[in-house]
Amino acid sequence: MLKTVKTTPYTDQKMGTAGLRKKSKIATQENYIENFVQSVFDAIGGVKGQTFILGGDGRYFNKVAIQKIMKMSAANGMKKMIVGQNGFISTPTSSRVLLDNKADGGFVLTASHNPGGINGDFGIKYAVASGGQCPTAVSDKIYENTKKISEYKILEADDVDLSKIGTQKLGDMEIEIIDPVQIYADMMSSMFDFAAIRKLFAGGFTFVFDAMNAVTGPYARKIFVEMLGASPDSVVNDVPLEDFGGLHPDPNLIYAKKLVERMYSDDAPDMGSANDGDGDRNMILGKKFFVTPSDSLAIITDNYKYIPAYKNGIYGVAKSAATSTAVGRVAKALGIGYYEVPTGWKYFCNLMDSNRITFCGEESFGTGSSHIREKDGIWAILFWLNIIAATGKSVEQITREHWQKYGRSYYMRNDYDGIDTEVANKLMSDLEARMPSLAGKQFGSFTVKEAKPFIYNDPVDGSSTKNGLIVYFTDNSRIVYRLSGTGTNGATLRIYLERYETKLLDEDVEKMLEELADVSRAIAEVTERTGKAKADLLT
Ligand code: G1P
Ligand code: ZN
């Protein structure tokens, strides 16, 4: 039975860098998800006759929210919903399914790399027909709707059984349950040289993938173990859990601690890797060796010829402004287009749709290509395996040779967490106001060349976005300042440090960036304003 339910607005449903993201205790409030979903439907003029993709990373509240969204979609006249088996789907797979089915939109229920469980976070990513997350103009409209919503539509019906592949009806809406793992595995085997990677594993190459108890465990088992012949114990934490077993599913040196310890031990496998909660982030490690995501993007670009899917050539590349400039040097050498965009994957999508770029990436462990409109964790790992299989070189060797060829960007992100929002906003606006006066000033051994906000003018839709503040120094070092748009606890100030070297290629990163870190605090008056003498998190 179709029901119209009266509701009152929540005032905090503004989408951040990647969808709506909230503490689970907030997202599970009465009508919270319903209000948001109805506001999306209303913002796009209703979903009558449309097709949507739906699934999640399996975190707490996934199961409940999925049932609500299916019933609301049916009540709003949607024609078809394509749902991941048991309610699971990784973000990259969702994008692929959306494109393959020419669907009108999709929801991935995830707070990405944020912890899950009742004390963790819940979230919804909303993708549009192009396969990527919705543009700002749409998210603004959704936010307006959430502030005035008064009712939503829902079907009163039994819960849908999502365990079996196939189609069924919910009211007048068709529900198609798909096997996302198979779809994703097919896509990967069509892009990479699986025979060469199989040979690599058969030859004794050792490998570990940490799924961090999140969505990619089954994908990794299927691809790395069943299809490519990696040993069964090379895939760890591969059963998705509602609270990710207490892990913070962010594949970086801090949160993937066990994996990092193993990769820095004497019996480390040849390559280590991990994904985040919804499978779009990745980390690449060699034996006692870490590849920064910025370097990974540069190395991937420089080695595209080894990959069957790209061997006939690539368009340009893009990176977020905060990401190191390493890939820019490769683009120059290859003579391909090079773009710098604001933080957030959605800014790459127009460039991919218009064939301006093939690869893109962010320092936050996101790498991807135009095969979908999201970053793709397992794709990046397969790319590395394919390069290794083709060249016979180790992760470390590949990276060191890259530095020899192009120089090295020592790079680090410093996060200052849990700052009072007003203090953080004022720090940024005051710094922006001071920027014109910084040029020519000396800070320790660094001299400012130029300081200005980062402004991106999209060459495709003409939109203009301001995101972060950049200080350029005369020696090619850079500091980028911005506030996080995904946090759920006060404000997080992110300071990105980069120092470029052509001769000193084998130094300790923290040491190389120590002075620049001091300078970054001095320029923005971080300690005076936040009371923090040091960053809370270095990645
Ligand atoms: C963070 C990352 C950004 C990424 C986003 C979604 O956003 O910094 O690169 O696109 O998560 O995964 P932020 O919290 O910095 O706004
Ligand atoms: Zn993610």
PDB file of C-alpha atoms in Angstrom, residues 73-276:
ATOM      1  CA  SER A  73      11.595   4.222  -4.918  1.00  0.00           C
ATOM      2  CA  ALA A  74       8.639   1.971  -5.705  1.00  0.00           C
ATOM      3  CA  ALA A  75       6.262   4.483  -4.134  1.00  0.00           C
ATOM      4  CA  ASN A  76       7.776   7.287  -6.205  1.00  0.00           C
ATOM      5  CA  GLY A  77       7.078   5.438  -9.426  1.00  0.00           C
ATOM      6  CA  MET A  78      10.553   4.188 -10.247  1.00  0.00           C
ATOM      7  CA  LYS A  79      10.511   1.586 -13.001  1.00  0.00           C
ATOM      8  CA  LYS A  80      13.466  -0.533 -12.004  1.00  0.00           C
ATOM      9  CA  MET A  81      16.020  -0.832  -9.264  1.00  0.00           C
ATOM     10  CA  ILE A  82      19.197  -2.850  -9.811  1.00  0.00           C
ATOM     11  CA  VAL A  83      20.412  -4.037  -6.422  1.00  0.00           C
ATOM     12  CA  GLY A  84      23.647  -5.737  -5.366  1.00  0.00           C
ATOM     13  CA  GLN A  85      23.183  -9.250  -3.988  1.00  0.00           C
ATOM     14  CA  ASN A  86      22.532  -9.152  -0.219  1.00  0.00           C
ATOM     15  CA  GLY A  87      22.618  -5.379  -0.476  1.00  0.00           C
ATOM     16  CA  PHE A  88      26.351  -5.152  -1.189  1.00  0.00           C
ATOM     17  CA  ILE A  89      28.036  -3.221  -3.963  1.00  0.00           C
ATOM     18  CA  SER A  90      31.409  -1.489  -4.146  1.00  0.00           C
ATOM     19  CA  THR A  91      31.504   2.101  -5.374  1.00  0.00           C
ATOM     20  CA  PRO A  92      33.475   1.235  -8.550  1.00  0.00           C
ATOM     21  CA  THR A  93      31.089  -1.590  -9.430  1.00  0.00           C
ATOM     22  CA  SER A  94      28.088   0.630  -8.893  1.00  0.00           C
ATOM     23  CA  SER A  95      29.512   3.125 -11.377  1.00  0.00           C
ATOM     24  CA  ARG A  96      30.083   0.357 -13.955  1.00  0.00           C
ATOM     25  CA  VAL A  97      26.591  -1.078 -13.545  1.00  0.00           C
ATOM     26  CA  LEU A  98      25.115   2.388 -13.812  1.00  0.00           C
ATOM     27  CA  LEU A  99      26.925   3.039 -17.109  1.00  0.00           C
ATOM     28  CA  ASP A 100      26.230  -0.423 -18.545  1.00  0.00           C
ATOM     29  CA  ASN A 101      22.516  -0.095 -17.876  1.00  0.00           C
ATOM     30  CA  LYS A 102      22.313   3.560 -18.875  1.00  0.00           C
ATOM     31  CA  ALA A 103      20.610   4.031 -15.530  1.00  0.00           C
ATOM     32  CA  ASP A 104      19.362   7.395 -14.316  1.00  0.00           C
ATOM     33  CA  GLY A 105      21.091   7.366 -10.961  1.00  0.00           C
ATOM     34  CA  GLY A 106      22.442   5.304  -8.119  1.00  0.00           C
ATOM     35  CA  PHE A 107      22.919   5.183  -4.370  1.00  0.00           C
ATOM     36  CA  VAL A 108      25.882   3.612  -2.616  1.00  0.00           C
ATOM     37  CA  LEU A 109      25.287   3.401   1.105  1.00  0.00           C
ATOM     38  CA  THR A 110      28.712   4.123   2.525  1.00  0.00           C
ATOM     39  CA  ALA A 111      30.748   6.578   4.519  1.00  0.00           C
ATOM     40  CA  SER A 112      33.721   5.367   2.481  1.00  0.00           C
ATOM     41  CA  HIS A 113      36.845   5.114   4.640  1.00  0.00           C
ATOM     42  CA  ASN A 114      35.170   6.347   7.837  1.00  0.00           C
ATOM     43  CA  PRO A 115      34.666   3.750  10.603  1.00  0.00           C
ATOM     44  CA  GLY A 116      31.303   1.940  10.760  1.00  0.00           C
ATOM     45  CA  GLY A 117      29.036   0.548  13.473  1.00  0.00           C
ATOM     46  CA  ILE A 118      26.574   2.293  15.745  1.00  0.00           C
ATOM     47  CA  ASN A 119      29.391   4.517  17.042  1.00  0.00           C
ATOM     48  CA  GLY A 120      30.866   5.028  13.573  1.00  0.00           C
ATOM     49  CA  ASP A 121      29.554   6.752  10.483  1.00  0.00           C
ATOM     50  CA  PHE A 122      26.906   6.103   7.861  1.00  0.00           C
ATOM     51  CA  GLY A 123      26.497   7.815   4.525  1.00  0.00           C
ATOM     52  CA  ILE A 124      24.934   7.911   1.076  1.00  0.00           C
ATOM     53  CA  LYS A 125      26.729   8.632  -2.169  1.00  0.00           C
ATOM     54  CA  TYR A 126      24.386   9.711  -4.912  1.00  0.00           C
ATOM     55  CA  ALA A 127      25.527   9.223  -8.503  1.00  0.00           C
ATOM     56  CA  VAL A 128      23.911  10.664 -11.622  1.00  0.00           C
ATOM     57  CA  ALA A 129      23.438   9.163 -15.069  1.00  0.00           C
ATOM     58  CA  SER A 130      27.025   9.886 -16.132  1.00  0.00           C
ATOM     59  CA  GLY A 131      28.194   7.390 -13.474  1.00  0.00           C
ATOM     60  CA  GLY A 132      29.811   9.919 -11.156  1.00  0.00           C
ATOM     61  CA  GLN A 133      28.723  11.704  -8.014  1.00  0.00           C
ATOM     62  CA  CYS A 134      26.214  14.464  -8.445  1.00  0.00           C
ATOM     63  CA  PRO A 135      27.462  17.923  -9.402  1.00  0.00           C
ATOM     64  CA  THR A 136      27.295  20.788  -6.922  1.00  0.00           C
ATOM     65  CA  ALA A 137      24.307  22.409  -8.628  1.00  0.00           C
ATOM     66  CA  VAL A 138      22.290  19.247  -7.924  1.00  0.00           C
ATOM     67  CA  SER A 139      23.550  18.786  -4.374  1.00  0.00           C
ATOM     68  CA  ASP A 140      22.658  22.401  -3.599  1.00  0.00           C
ATOM     69  CA  LYS A 141      19.126  21.781  -4.796  1.00  0.00           C
ATOM     70  CA  ILE A 142      18.878  18.619  -2.706  1.00  0.00           C
ATOM     71  CA  TYR A 143      20.054  20.532   0.350  1.00  0.00           C
ATOM     72  CA  GLU A 144      17.394  23.201  -0.241  1.00  0.00           C
ATOM     73  CA  ASN A 145      14.759  20.484  -0.413  1.00  0.00           C
ATOM     74  CA  THR A 146      15.920  18.849   2.826  1.00  0.00           C
ATOM     75  CA  LYS A 147      15.332  22.142   4.615  1.00  0.00           C
ATOM     76  CA  LYS A 148      11.680  22.348   3.637  1.00  0.00           C
ATOM     77  CA  ILE A 149      10.516  18.765   3.172  1.00  0.00           C
ATOM     78  CA  SER A 150       7.131  18.003   4.711  1.00  0.00           C
ATOM     79  CA  GLU A 151       6.299  14.513   3.461  1.00  0.00           C
ATOM     80  CA  TYR A 152       7.666  11.491   1.676  1.00  0.00           C
ATOM     81  CA  LYS A 153       6.215   8.525  -0.163  1.00  0.00           C
ATOM     82  CA  ILE A 154       6.824   4.912   0.810  1.00  0.00           C
ATOM     83  CA  LEU A 155       5.296   1.558  -0.025  1.00  0.00           C
ATOM     84  CA  GLU A 156       4.031  -0.506   2.885  1.00  0.00           C
ATOM     85  CA  ALA A 157       5.329  -3.955   2.031  1.00  0.00           C
ATOM     86  CA  ASP A 158       7.335  -6.881   3.381  1.00  0.00           C
ATOM     87  CA  ASP A 159      11.107  -6.610   3.184  1.00  0.00           C
ATOM     88  CA  VAL A 160      12.606  -7.784  -0.102  1.00  0.00           C
ATOM     89  CA  ASP A 161      14.769 -10.922   0.014  1.00  0.00           C
ATOM     90  CA  LEU A 162      18.041  -9.847  -1.607  1.00  0.00           C
ATOM     91  CA  SER A 163      19.830 -13.183  -1.429  1.00  0.00           C
ATOM     92  CA  LYS A 164      19.027 -14.585  -4.873  1.00  0.00           C
ATOM     93  CA  ILE A 165      20.182 -13.319  -8.264  1.00  0.00           C
ATOM     94  CA  GLY A 166      17.214 -12.588 -10.532  1.00  0.00           C
ATOM     95  CA  THR A 167      14.224 -10.323 -10.846  1.00  0.00           C
ATOM     96  CA  GLN A 168      11.184  -9.773  -8.679  1.00  0.00           C
ATOM     97  CA  LYS A 169       8.508  -7.122  -8.142  1.00  0.00           C
ATOM     98  CA  LEU A 170       8.042  -4.628  -5.371  1.00  0.00           C
ATOM     99  CA  GLY A 171       4.662  -3.041  -6.064  1.00  0.00           C
ATOM    100  CA  ASP A 172       4.929  -2.039  -9.720  1.00  0.00           C
ATOM    101  CA  MET A 173       8.708  -1.646  -9.595  1.00  0.00           C
ATOM    102  CA  GLU A 174      11.030  -4.307 -10.936  1.00  0.00           C
ATOM    103  CA  ILE A 175      13.938  -5.305  -8.723  1.00  0.00           C
ATOM    104  CA  GLU A 176      16.885  -6.975 -10.386  1.00  0.00           C
ATOM    105  CA  ILE A 177      19.402  -8.538  -8.045  1.00  0.00           C
ATOM    106  CA  ILE A 178      22.851  -8.781  -9.590  1.00  0.00           C
ATOM    107  CA  ASP A 179      26.190 -10.364  -8.701  1.00  0.00           C
ATOM    108  CA  PRO A 180      28.475  -7.320  -8.435  1.00  0.00           C
ATOM    109  CA  VAL A 181      31.591  -9.405  -7.849  1.00  0.00           C
ATOM    110  CA  GLN A 182      31.207 -11.223 -11.156  1.00  0.00           C
ATOM    111  CA  ILE A 183      30.481  -8.008 -13.054  1.00  0.00           C
ATOM    112  CA  TYR A 184      33.529  -6.291 -11.598  1.00  0.00           C
ATOM    113  CA  ALA A 185      35.802  -9.300 -12.126  1.00  0.00           C
ATOM    114  CA  ASP A 186      34.739  -9.499 -15.790  1.00  0.00           C
ATOM    115  CA  MET A 187      35.546  -5.827 -16.272  1.00  0.00           C
ATOM    116  CA  MET A 188      39.010  -6.209 -14.728  1.00  0.00           C
ATOM    117  CA  SER A 189      39.888  -9.303 -16.754  1.00  0.00           C
ATOM    118  CA  SER A 190      38.942  -7.460 -19.921  1.00  0.00           C
ATOM    119  CA  MET A 191      41.370  -4.628 -19.098  1.00  0.00           C
ATOM    120  CA  PHE A 192      44.502  -6.237 -17.678  1.00  0.00           C
ATOM    121  CA  ASP A 193      46.840  -8.981 -18.820  1.00  0.00           C
ATOM    122  CA  PHE A 194      45.516 -11.696 -16.502  1.00  0.00           C
ATOM    123  CA  ALA A 195      47.677 -14.364 -18.166  1.00  0.00           C
ATOM    124  CA  ALA A 196      50.847 -12.440 -17.338  1.00  0.00           C
ATOM    125  CA  ILE A 197      49.741 -11.812 -13.754  1.00  0.00           C
ATOM    126  CA  ARG A 198      48.818 -15.509 -13.370  1.00  0.00           C
ATOM    127  CA  LYS A 199      52.324 -16.366 -14.499  1.00  0.00           C
ATOM    128  CA  LEU A 200      53.764 -13.903 -11.997  1.00  0.00           C
ATOM    129  CA  PHE A 201      51.952 -15.607  -9.110  1.00  0.00           C
ATOM    130  CA  ALA A 202      52.760 -19.081 -10.432  1.00  0.00           C
ATOM    131  CA  GLY A 203      56.415 -18.041 -10.419  1.00  0.00           C
ATOM    132  CA  GLY A 204      56.302 -17.475  -6.660  1.00  0.00           C
ATOM    133  CA  PHE A 205      55.544 -13.736  -6.417  1.00  0.00           C
ATOM    134  CA  THR A 206      54.102 -13.165  -2.952  1.00  0.00           C
ATOM    135  CA  PHE A 207      51.282 -10.749  -2.282  1.00  0.00           C
ATOM    136  CA  VAL A 208      48.854  -9.581   0.359  1.00  0.00           C
ATOM    137  CA  PHE A 209      45.607  -7.660   0.037  1.00  0.00           C
ATOM    138  CA  ASP A 210      43.841  -6.297   3.123  1.00  0.00           C
ATOM    139  CA  ALA A 211      40.102  -5.769   2.599  1.00  0.00           C
ATOM    140  CA  MET A 212      39.856  -4.201   6.071  1.00  0.00           C
ATOM    141  CA  ASN A 213      36.662  -6.224   6.812  1.00  0.00           C
ATOM    142  CA  ALA A 214      34.822  -4.118   4.255  1.00  0.00           C
ATOM    143  CA  VAL A 215      33.166  -4.573   0.883  1.00  0.00           C
ATOM    144  CA  THR A 216      36.081  -5.702  -1.316  1.00  0.00           C
ATOM    145  CA  GLY A 217      36.896  -9.001   0.431  1.00  0.00           C
ATOM    146  CA  PRO A 218      34.794 -11.144  -1.924  1.00  0.00           C
ATOM    147  CA  TYR A 219      36.056  -9.228  -4.980  1.00  0.00           C
ATOM    148  CA  ALA A 220      39.658  -9.766  -3.949  1.00  0.00           C
ATOM    149  CA  ARG A 221      39.169 -13.457  -3.229  1.00  0.00           C
ATOM    150  CA  LYS A 222      37.567 -13.978  -6.607  1.00  0.00           C
ATOM    151  CA  ILE A 223      40.117 -11.964  -8.611  1.00  0.00           C
ATOM    152  CA  PHE A 224      43.445 -12.472  -6.855  1.00  0.00           C
ATOM    153  CA  VAL A 225      42.959 -16.012  -5.563  1.00  0.00           C
ATOM    154  CA  GLU A 226      40.469 -17.750  -7.878  1.00  0.00           C
ATOM    155  CA  MET A 227      41.273 -16.055 -11.178  1.00  0.00           C
ATOM    156  CA  LEU A 228      44.934 -15.126 -10.779  1.00  0.00           C
ATOM    157  CA  GLY A 229      46.193 -17.918  -8.558  1.00  0.00           C
ATOM    158  CA  ALA A 230      47.529 -15.923  -5.603  1.00  0.00           C
ATOM    159  CA  SER A 231      47.731 -18.085  -2.492  1.00  0.00           C
ATOM    160  CA  PRO A 232      44.478 -18.235  -0.487  1.00  0.00           C
ATOM    161  CA  ASP A 233      46.057 -16.620   2.568  1.00  0.00           C
ATOM    162  CA  SER A 234      47.108 -13.573   0.555  1.00  0.00           C
ATOM    163  CA  VAL A 235      43.666 -12.010   0.992  1.00  0.00           C
ATOM    164  CA  VAL A 236      43.066 -10.956   4.616  1.00  0.00           C
ATOM    165  CA  ASN A 237      40.157  -9.408   6.536  1.00  0.00           C
ATOM    166  CA  ASP A 238      37.968 -10.445   3.635  1.00  0.00           C
ATOM    167  CA  VAL A 239      34.618 -10.964   5.353  1.00  0.00           C
ATOM    168  CA  PRO A 240      32.598  -7.722   5.331  1.00  0.00           C
ATOM    169  CA  LEU A 241      31.486  -6.829   8.866  1.00  0.00           C
ATOM    170  CA  GLU A 242      28.978  -4.164   9.968  1.00  0.00           C
ATOM    171  CA  ASP A 243      31.558  -2.410  12.120  1.00  0.00           C
ATOM    172  CA  PHE A 244      34.560  -3.483   9.999  1.00  0.00           C
ATOM    173  CA  GLY A 245      35.712  -5.472  13.045  1.00  0.00           C
ATOM    174  CA  GLY A 246      36.566  -2.176  14.715  1.00  0.00           C
ATOM    175  CA  LEU A 247      39.002  -1.243  11.942  1.00  0.00           C
ATOM    176  CA  HIS A 248      39.123   2.229  10.452  1.00  0.00           C
ATOM    177  CA  PRO A 249      38.895   1.104   6.815  1.00  0.00           C
ATOM    178  CA  ASP A 250      41.188   3.742   5.361  1.00  0.00           C
ATOM    179  CA  PRO A 251      44.143   2.226   3.505  1.00  0.00           C
ATOM    180  CA  ASN A 252      47.025   4.377   4.714  1.00  0.00           C
ATOM    181  CA  LEU A 253      50.124   3.982   6.854  1.00  0.00           C
ATOM    182  CA  ILE A 254      48.261   4.803  10.053  1.00  0.00           C
ATOM    183  CA  TYR A 255      45.019   2.838   9.795  1.00  0.00           C
ATOM    184  CA  ALA A 256      46.233  -0.215   7.877  1.00  0.00           C
ATOM    185  CA  LYS A 257      48.663  -0.780  10.724  1.00  0.00           C
ATOM    186  CA  LYS A 258      48.865  -4.587  10.690  1.00  0.00           C
ATOM    187  CA  LEU A 259      49.467  -4.689   6.965  1.00  0.00           C
ATOM    188  CA  VAL A 260      52.141  -2.014   7.207  1.00  0.00           C
ATOM    189  CA  GLU A 261      53.879  -3.876  10.057  1.00  0.00           C
ATOM    190  CA  ARG A 262      53.898  -7.015   7.969  1.00  0.00           C
ATOM    191  CA  MET A 263      55.240  -5.208   4.910  1.00  0.00           C
ATOM    192  CA  TYR A 264      58.056  -3.714   6.991  1.00  0.00           C
ATOM    193  CA  SER A 265      58.983  -7.068   8.611  1.00  0.00           C
ATOM    194  CA  ASP A 266      61.791  -9.289   7.371  1.00  0.00           C
ATOM    195  CA  ASP A 267      59.426 -11.830   5.841  1.00  0.00           C
ATOM    196  CA  ALA A 268      57.308  -9.287   3.993  1.00  0.00           C
ATOM    197  CA  PRO A 269      55.667 -10.485   0.774  1.00  0.00           C
ATOM    198  CA  ASP A 270      56.741  -8.869  -2.515  1.00  0.00           C
ATOM    199  CA  MET A 271      53.743  -6.555  -2.631  1.00  0.00           C
ATOM    200  CA  GLY A 272      51.167  -5.335  -0.119  1.00  0.00           C
ATOM    201  CA  SER A 273      47.873  -3.591  -0.830  1.00  0.00           C
ATOM    202  CA  ALA A 274      44.612  -2.515   0.752  1.00  0.00           C
ATOM    203  CA  ASN A 275      41.257  -0.906  -0.067  1.00  0.00           C
ATOM    204  CA  ASP A 276      38.868   1.256   1.920  1.00  0.00           C
TER     205      ASP A 276
END
